[in-house]
mmCIF file of C-alpha atoms in Angstrom:
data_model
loop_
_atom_site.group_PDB
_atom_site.id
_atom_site.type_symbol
_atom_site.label_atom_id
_atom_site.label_comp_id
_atom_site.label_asym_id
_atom_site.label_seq_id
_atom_site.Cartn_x
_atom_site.Cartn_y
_atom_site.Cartn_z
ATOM 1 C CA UNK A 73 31.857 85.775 159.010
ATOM 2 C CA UNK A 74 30.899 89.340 158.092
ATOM 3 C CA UNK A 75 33.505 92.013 158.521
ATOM 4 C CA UNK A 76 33.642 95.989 158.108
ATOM 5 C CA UNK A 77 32.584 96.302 154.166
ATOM 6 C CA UNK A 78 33.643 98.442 151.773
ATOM 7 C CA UNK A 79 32.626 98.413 147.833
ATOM 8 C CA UNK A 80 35.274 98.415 145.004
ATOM 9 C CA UNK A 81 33.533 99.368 141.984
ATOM 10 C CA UNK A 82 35.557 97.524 138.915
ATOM 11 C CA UNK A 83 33.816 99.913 135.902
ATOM 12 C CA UNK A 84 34.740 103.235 137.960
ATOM 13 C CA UNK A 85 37.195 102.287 140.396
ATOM 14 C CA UNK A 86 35.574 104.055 143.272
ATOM 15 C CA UNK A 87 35.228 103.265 146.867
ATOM 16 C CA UNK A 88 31.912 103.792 147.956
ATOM 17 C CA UNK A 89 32.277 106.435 150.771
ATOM 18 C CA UNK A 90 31.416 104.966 153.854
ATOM 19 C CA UNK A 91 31.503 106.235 157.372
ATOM 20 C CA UNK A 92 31.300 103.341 160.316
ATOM 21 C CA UNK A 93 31.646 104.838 164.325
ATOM 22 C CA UNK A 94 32.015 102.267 167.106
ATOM 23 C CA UNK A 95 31.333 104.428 169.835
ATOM 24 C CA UNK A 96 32.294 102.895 173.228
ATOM 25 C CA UNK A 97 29.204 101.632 174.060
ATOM 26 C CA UNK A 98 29.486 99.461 171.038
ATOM 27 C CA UNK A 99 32.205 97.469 172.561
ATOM 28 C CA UNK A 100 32.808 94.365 175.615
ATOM 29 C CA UNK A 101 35.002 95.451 177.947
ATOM 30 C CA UNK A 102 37.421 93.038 176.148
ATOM 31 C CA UNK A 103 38.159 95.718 173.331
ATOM 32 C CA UNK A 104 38.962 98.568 175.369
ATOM 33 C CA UNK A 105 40.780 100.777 175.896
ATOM 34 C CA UNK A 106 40.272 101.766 172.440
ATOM 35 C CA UNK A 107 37.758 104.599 172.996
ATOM 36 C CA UNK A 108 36.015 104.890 169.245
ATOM 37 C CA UNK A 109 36.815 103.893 165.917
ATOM 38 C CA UNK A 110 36.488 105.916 162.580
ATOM 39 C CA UNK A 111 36.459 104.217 159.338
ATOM 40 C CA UNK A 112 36.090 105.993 156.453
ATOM 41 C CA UNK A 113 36.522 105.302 152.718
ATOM 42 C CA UNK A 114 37.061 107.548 149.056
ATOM 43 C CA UNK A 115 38.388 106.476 145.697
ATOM 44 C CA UNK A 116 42.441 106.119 146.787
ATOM 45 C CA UNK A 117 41.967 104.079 150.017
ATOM 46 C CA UNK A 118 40.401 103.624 153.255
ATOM 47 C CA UNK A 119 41.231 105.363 156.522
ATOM 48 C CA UNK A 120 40.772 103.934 159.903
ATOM 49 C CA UNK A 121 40.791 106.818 163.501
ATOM 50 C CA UNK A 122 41.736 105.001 166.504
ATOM 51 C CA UNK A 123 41.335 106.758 170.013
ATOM 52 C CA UNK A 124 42.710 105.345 172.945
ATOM 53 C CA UNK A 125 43.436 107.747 176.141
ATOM 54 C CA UNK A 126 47.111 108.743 176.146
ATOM 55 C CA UNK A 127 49.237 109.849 179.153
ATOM 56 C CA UNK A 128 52.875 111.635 179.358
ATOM 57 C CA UNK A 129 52.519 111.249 183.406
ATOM 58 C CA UNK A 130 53.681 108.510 185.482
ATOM 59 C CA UNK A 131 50.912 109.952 187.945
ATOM 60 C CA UNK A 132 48.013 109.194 185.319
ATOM 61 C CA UNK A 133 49.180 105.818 184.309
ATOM 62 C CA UNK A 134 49.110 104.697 188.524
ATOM 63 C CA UNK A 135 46.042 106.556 188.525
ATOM 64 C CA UNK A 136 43.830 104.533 185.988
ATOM 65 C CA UNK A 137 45.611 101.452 186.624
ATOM 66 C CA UNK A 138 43.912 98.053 188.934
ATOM 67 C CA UNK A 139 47.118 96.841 188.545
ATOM 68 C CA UNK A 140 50.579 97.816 188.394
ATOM 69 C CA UNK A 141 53.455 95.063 188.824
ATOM 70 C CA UNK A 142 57.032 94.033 187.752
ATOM 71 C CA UNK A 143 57.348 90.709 185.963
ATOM 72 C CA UNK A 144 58.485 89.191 182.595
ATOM 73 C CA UNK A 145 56.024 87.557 179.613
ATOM 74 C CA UNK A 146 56.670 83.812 179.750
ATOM 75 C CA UNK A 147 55.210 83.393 176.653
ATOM 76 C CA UNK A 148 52.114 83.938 174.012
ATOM 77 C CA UNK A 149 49.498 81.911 174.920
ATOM 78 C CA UNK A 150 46.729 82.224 172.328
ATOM 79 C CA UNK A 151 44.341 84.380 170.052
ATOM 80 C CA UNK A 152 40.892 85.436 170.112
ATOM 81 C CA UNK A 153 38.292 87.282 168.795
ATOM 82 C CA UNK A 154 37.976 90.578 170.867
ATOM 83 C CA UNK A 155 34.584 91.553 169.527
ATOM 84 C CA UNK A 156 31.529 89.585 171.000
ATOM 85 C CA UNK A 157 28.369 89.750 170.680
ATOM 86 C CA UNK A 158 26.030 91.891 172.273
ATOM 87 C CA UNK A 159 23.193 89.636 173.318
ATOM 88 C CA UNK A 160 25.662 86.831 174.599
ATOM 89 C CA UNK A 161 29.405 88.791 175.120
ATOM 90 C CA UNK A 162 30.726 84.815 175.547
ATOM 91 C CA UNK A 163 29.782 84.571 172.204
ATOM 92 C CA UNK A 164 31.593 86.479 169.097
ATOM 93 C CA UNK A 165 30.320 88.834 166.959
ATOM 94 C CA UNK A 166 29.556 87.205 163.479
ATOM 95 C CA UNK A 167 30.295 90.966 162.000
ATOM 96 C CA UNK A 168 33.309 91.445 162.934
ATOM 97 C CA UNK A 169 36.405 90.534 163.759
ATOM 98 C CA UNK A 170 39.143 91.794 166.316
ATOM 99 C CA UNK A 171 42.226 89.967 167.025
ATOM 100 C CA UNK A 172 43.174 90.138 170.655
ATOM 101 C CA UNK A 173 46.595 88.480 171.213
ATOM 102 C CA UNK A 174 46.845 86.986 175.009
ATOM 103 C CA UNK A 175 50.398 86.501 177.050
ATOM 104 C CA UNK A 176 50.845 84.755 180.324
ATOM 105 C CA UNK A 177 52.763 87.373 182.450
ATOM 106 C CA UNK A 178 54.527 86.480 185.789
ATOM 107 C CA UNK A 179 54.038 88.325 188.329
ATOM 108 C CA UNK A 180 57.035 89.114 190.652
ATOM 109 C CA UNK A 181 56.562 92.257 192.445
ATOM 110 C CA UNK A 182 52.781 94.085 193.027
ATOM 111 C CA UNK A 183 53.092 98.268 193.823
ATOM 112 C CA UNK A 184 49.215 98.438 193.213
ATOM 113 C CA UNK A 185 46.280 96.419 192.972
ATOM 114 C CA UNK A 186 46.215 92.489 193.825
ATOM 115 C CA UNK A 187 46.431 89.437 192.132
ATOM 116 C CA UNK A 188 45.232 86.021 192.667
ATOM 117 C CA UNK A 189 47.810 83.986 190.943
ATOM 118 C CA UNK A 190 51.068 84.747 190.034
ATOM 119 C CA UNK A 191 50.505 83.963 186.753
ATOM 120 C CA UNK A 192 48.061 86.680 184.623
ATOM 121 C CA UNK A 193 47.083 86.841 181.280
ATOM 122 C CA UNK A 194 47.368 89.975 179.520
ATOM 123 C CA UNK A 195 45.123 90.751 176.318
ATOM 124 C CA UNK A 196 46.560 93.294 173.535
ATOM 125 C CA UNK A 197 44.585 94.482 170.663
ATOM 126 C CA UNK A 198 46.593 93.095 167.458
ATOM 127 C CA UNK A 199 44.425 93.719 164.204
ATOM 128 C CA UNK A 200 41.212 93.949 162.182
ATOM 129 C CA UNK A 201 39.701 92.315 159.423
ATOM 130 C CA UNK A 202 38.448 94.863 157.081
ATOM 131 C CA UNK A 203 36.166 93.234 154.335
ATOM 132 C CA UNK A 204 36.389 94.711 150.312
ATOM 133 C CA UNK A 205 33.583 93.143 148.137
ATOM 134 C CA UNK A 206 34.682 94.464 144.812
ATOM 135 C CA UNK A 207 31.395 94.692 141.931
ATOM 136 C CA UNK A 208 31.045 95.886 138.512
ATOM 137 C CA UNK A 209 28.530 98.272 139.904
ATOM 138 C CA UNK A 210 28.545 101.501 138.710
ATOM 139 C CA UNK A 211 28.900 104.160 141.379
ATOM 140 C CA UNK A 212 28.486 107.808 140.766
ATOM 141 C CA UNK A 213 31.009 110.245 142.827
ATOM 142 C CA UNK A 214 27.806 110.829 145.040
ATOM 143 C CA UNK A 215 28.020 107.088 146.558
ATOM 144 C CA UNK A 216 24.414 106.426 144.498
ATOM 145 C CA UNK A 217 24.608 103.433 142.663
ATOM 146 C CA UNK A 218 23.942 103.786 139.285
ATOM 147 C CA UNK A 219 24.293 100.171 138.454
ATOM 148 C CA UNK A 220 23.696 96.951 140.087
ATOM 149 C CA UNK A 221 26.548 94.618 140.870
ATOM 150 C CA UNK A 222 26.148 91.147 138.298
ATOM 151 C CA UNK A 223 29.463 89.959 139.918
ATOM 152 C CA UNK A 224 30.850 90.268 143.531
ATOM 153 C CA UNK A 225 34.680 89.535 144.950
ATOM 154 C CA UNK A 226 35.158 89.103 148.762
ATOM 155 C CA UNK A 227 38.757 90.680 149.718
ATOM 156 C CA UNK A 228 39.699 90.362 153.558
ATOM 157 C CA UNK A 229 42.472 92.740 154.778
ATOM 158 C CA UNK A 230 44.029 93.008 157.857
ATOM 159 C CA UNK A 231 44.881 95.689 159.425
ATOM 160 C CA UNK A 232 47.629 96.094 162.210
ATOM 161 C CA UNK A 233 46.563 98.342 165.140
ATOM 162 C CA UNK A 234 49.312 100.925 164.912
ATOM 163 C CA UNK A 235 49.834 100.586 168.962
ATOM 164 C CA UNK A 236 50.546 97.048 168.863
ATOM 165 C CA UNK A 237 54.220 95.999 170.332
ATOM 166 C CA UNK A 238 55.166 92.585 170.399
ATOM 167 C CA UNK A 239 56.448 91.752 173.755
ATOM 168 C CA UNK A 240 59.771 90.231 174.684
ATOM 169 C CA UNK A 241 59.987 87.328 176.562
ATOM 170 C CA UNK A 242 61.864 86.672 179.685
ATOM 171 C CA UNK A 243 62.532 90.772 180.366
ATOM 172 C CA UNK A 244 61.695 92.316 183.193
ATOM 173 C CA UNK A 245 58.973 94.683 182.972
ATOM 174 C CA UNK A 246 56.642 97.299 184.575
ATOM 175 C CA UNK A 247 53.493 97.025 183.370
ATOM 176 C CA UNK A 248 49.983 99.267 184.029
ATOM 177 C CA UNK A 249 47.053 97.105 183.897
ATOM 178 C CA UNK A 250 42.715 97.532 184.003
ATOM 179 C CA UNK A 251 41.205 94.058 185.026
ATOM 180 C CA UNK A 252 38.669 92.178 182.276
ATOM 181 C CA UNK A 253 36.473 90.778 184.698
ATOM 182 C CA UNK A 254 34.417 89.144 182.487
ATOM 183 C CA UNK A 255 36.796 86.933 180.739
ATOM 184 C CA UNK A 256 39.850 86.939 183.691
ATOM 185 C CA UNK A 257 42.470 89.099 181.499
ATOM 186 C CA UNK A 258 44.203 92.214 182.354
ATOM 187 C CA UNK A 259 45.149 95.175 179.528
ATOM 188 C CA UNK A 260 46.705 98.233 179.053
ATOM 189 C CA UNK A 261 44.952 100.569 181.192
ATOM 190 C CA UNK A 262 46.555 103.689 178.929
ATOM 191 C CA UNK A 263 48.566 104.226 176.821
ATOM 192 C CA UNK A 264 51.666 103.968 177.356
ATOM 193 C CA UNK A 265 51.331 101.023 179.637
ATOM 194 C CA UNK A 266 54.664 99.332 179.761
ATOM 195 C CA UNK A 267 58.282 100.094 180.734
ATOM 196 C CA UNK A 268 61.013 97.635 180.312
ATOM 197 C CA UNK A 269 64.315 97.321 181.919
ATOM 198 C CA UNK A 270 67.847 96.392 180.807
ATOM 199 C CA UNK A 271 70.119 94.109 182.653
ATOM 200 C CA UNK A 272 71.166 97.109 185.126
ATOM 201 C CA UNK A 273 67.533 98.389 186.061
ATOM 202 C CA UNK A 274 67.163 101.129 183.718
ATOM 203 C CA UNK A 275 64.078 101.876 182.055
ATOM 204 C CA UNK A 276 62.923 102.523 178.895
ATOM 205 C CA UNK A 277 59.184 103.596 178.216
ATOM 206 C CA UNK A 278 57.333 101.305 175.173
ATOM 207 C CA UNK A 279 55.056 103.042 172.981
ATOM 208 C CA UNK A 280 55.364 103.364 169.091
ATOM 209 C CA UNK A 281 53.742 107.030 169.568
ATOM 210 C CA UNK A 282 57.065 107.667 170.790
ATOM 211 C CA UNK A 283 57.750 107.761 167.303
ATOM 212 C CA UNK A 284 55.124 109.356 165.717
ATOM 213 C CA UNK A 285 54.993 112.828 163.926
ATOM 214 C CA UNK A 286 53.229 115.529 165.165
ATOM 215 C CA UNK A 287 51.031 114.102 167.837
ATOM 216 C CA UNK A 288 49.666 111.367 165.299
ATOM 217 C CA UNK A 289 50.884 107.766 164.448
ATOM 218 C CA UNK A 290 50.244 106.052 160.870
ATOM 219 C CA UNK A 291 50.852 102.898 160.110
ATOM 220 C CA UNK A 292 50.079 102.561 156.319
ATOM 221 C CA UNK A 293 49.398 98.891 154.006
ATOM 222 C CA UNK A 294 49.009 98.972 150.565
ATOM 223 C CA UNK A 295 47.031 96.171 148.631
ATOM 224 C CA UNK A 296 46.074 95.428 145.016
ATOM 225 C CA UNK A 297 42.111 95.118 143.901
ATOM 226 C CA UNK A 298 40.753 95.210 140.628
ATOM 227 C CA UNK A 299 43.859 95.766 139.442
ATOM 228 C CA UNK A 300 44.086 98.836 141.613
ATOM 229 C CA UNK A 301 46.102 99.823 144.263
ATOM 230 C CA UNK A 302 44.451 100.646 147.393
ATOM 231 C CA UNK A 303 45.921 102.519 150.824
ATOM 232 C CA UNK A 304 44.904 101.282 153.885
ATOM 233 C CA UNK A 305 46.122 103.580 156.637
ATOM 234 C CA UNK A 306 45.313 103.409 160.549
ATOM 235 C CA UNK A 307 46.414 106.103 162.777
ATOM 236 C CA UNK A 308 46.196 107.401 166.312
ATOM 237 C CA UNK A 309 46.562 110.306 167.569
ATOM 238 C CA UNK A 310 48.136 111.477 171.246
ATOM 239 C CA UNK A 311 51.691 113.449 171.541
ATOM 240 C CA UNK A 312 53.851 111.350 174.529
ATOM 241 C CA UNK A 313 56.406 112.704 175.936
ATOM 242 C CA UNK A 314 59.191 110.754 177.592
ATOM 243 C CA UNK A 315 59.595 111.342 181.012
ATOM 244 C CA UNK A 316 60.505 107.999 182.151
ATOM 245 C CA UNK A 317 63.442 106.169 179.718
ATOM 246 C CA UNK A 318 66.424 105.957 181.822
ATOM 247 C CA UNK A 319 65.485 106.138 185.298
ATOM 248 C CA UNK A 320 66.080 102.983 187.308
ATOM 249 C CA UNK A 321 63.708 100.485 188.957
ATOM 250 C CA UNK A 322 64.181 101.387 192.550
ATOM 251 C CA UNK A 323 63.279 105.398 191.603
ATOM 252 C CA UNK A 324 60.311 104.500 189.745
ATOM 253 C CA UNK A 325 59.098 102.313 192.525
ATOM 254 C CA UNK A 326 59.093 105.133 195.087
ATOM 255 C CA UNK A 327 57.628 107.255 193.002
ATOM 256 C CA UNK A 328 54.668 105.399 192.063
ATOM 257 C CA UNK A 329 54.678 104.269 195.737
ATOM 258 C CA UNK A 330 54.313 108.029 196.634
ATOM 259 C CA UNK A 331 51.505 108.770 194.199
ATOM 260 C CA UNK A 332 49.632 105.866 195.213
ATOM 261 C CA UNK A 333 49.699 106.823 198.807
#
């Protein structure tokens, strides 16, 4: 299976600079809500720009929601390849590779949108397979190779989306959900799209751009090739702010109640 290539050059140590967009129309519905991808690479390390709509407004994420509903993750069911193919989308895409990581929800309480079983499934975007072939080519600092490749390594790497939070079983949460018609899953229909609640009812908003710096997130890998180190850094950018950790169930009910009136 092909993946997202980039060219280690073992005589000059230089990443061939590359520059791959997935604009939106480039995706199923089953990769959203990740907006575009930017993938770029230079001789330390290869950068990957992930844009996914952000929210600090409890109005916004009832808004853009099908579905919002209190229940707990019973457990993770399987994973899949998120990409598919264009021609056939119940088919994957040989060229890449996008792990989607599916949990069956239960549903206990619906304030918007309906459901026709109790039980959901709910896809999250986990990682991607980024694909190194390193050669002996000879690359000059323009990208134009100078000399052919006599001997080629495949590398895989995978990359963690920097949004990704594992979800904890039998909790109680609120969750803000978009409907994948075309393969019967739900997702996050922003981001942030998922409160959780203690034993007493109090929230606490889940988002690990809660903890990023300056509006941007990075989560950063480092791997050896060619006897080189290489950087592999994903980030996202979107500045959250927390309007929501520590009110209780029963106020955030009427409120979203109220907006969706």
């Amino acid at each position: 299976m092909k993946r997202n290539k980039f060219i280690l050059s073992i005589s000059t140590l230089l990443v061939a600079l590359t520059l791959l967009y997935f604009g939106i129309q480039g995706f199923s519905s089953a990769d959203l809500p990740v907006e575009n991808e930017h993938v770029t690479g230079n001789d330390t390390g290869i950068n990957i720009g992930l844009d996914y709509p952000t929210t600090s407004e409890l109005k916004e994420m009832v808004e853009t929601a099908d579905l919002v509903a209190i229940g707990d993750y019973e457990n993770f069911d399987r994973s899949w390849n998120m990409s598919r193919d264009l021609e056939d989308i119940y088919k994957e895409d040989e060229d890449r590779y996008v792990e989607g990581r599916i949990y069956n929800f239960k549903v206990d309480e619906i304030i918007k949108g309906h459901v026709d079983s109790e039980l959901i499934e709910i896809n999250m975007r986990y990682s991607e397979i980024i694909e190194f072939e390193e050669s002996n080519s000879v690359v000059s600092p323009e990208g134009i190779i100078e000399k052919e490749a006599t001997e080629v390594t495949i590398h895989e790497i995978e990359v963690i989306d920097p949004l990704y939070i594992e979800p904890e079983l039998n909790r109680k949460y609120l969750v803000f959900l978009s409907k994948d018609d075309d393969f019967n899953n739900y997702y996050g229909s922003i981001e942030p799209f998922s409160i959780v609640f203690d034993e007493n009812g109090t929230a606490e908003l889940k988002s690990n751009l809660l903890d990023g710096e300056h509006g941007e997130l990075t989560s950063t890998t480092n791997h050896t090739i060619g006897g080189e180190d290489i950087i592999v850094e994903a980030h996202v950018e979107g500045e959250i702010d927390d309007n929501i950790t520590g009110e209780s169930i029963e106020d955030l009910v009427d409120l979203i109640e109220d907006i969706n009136d």
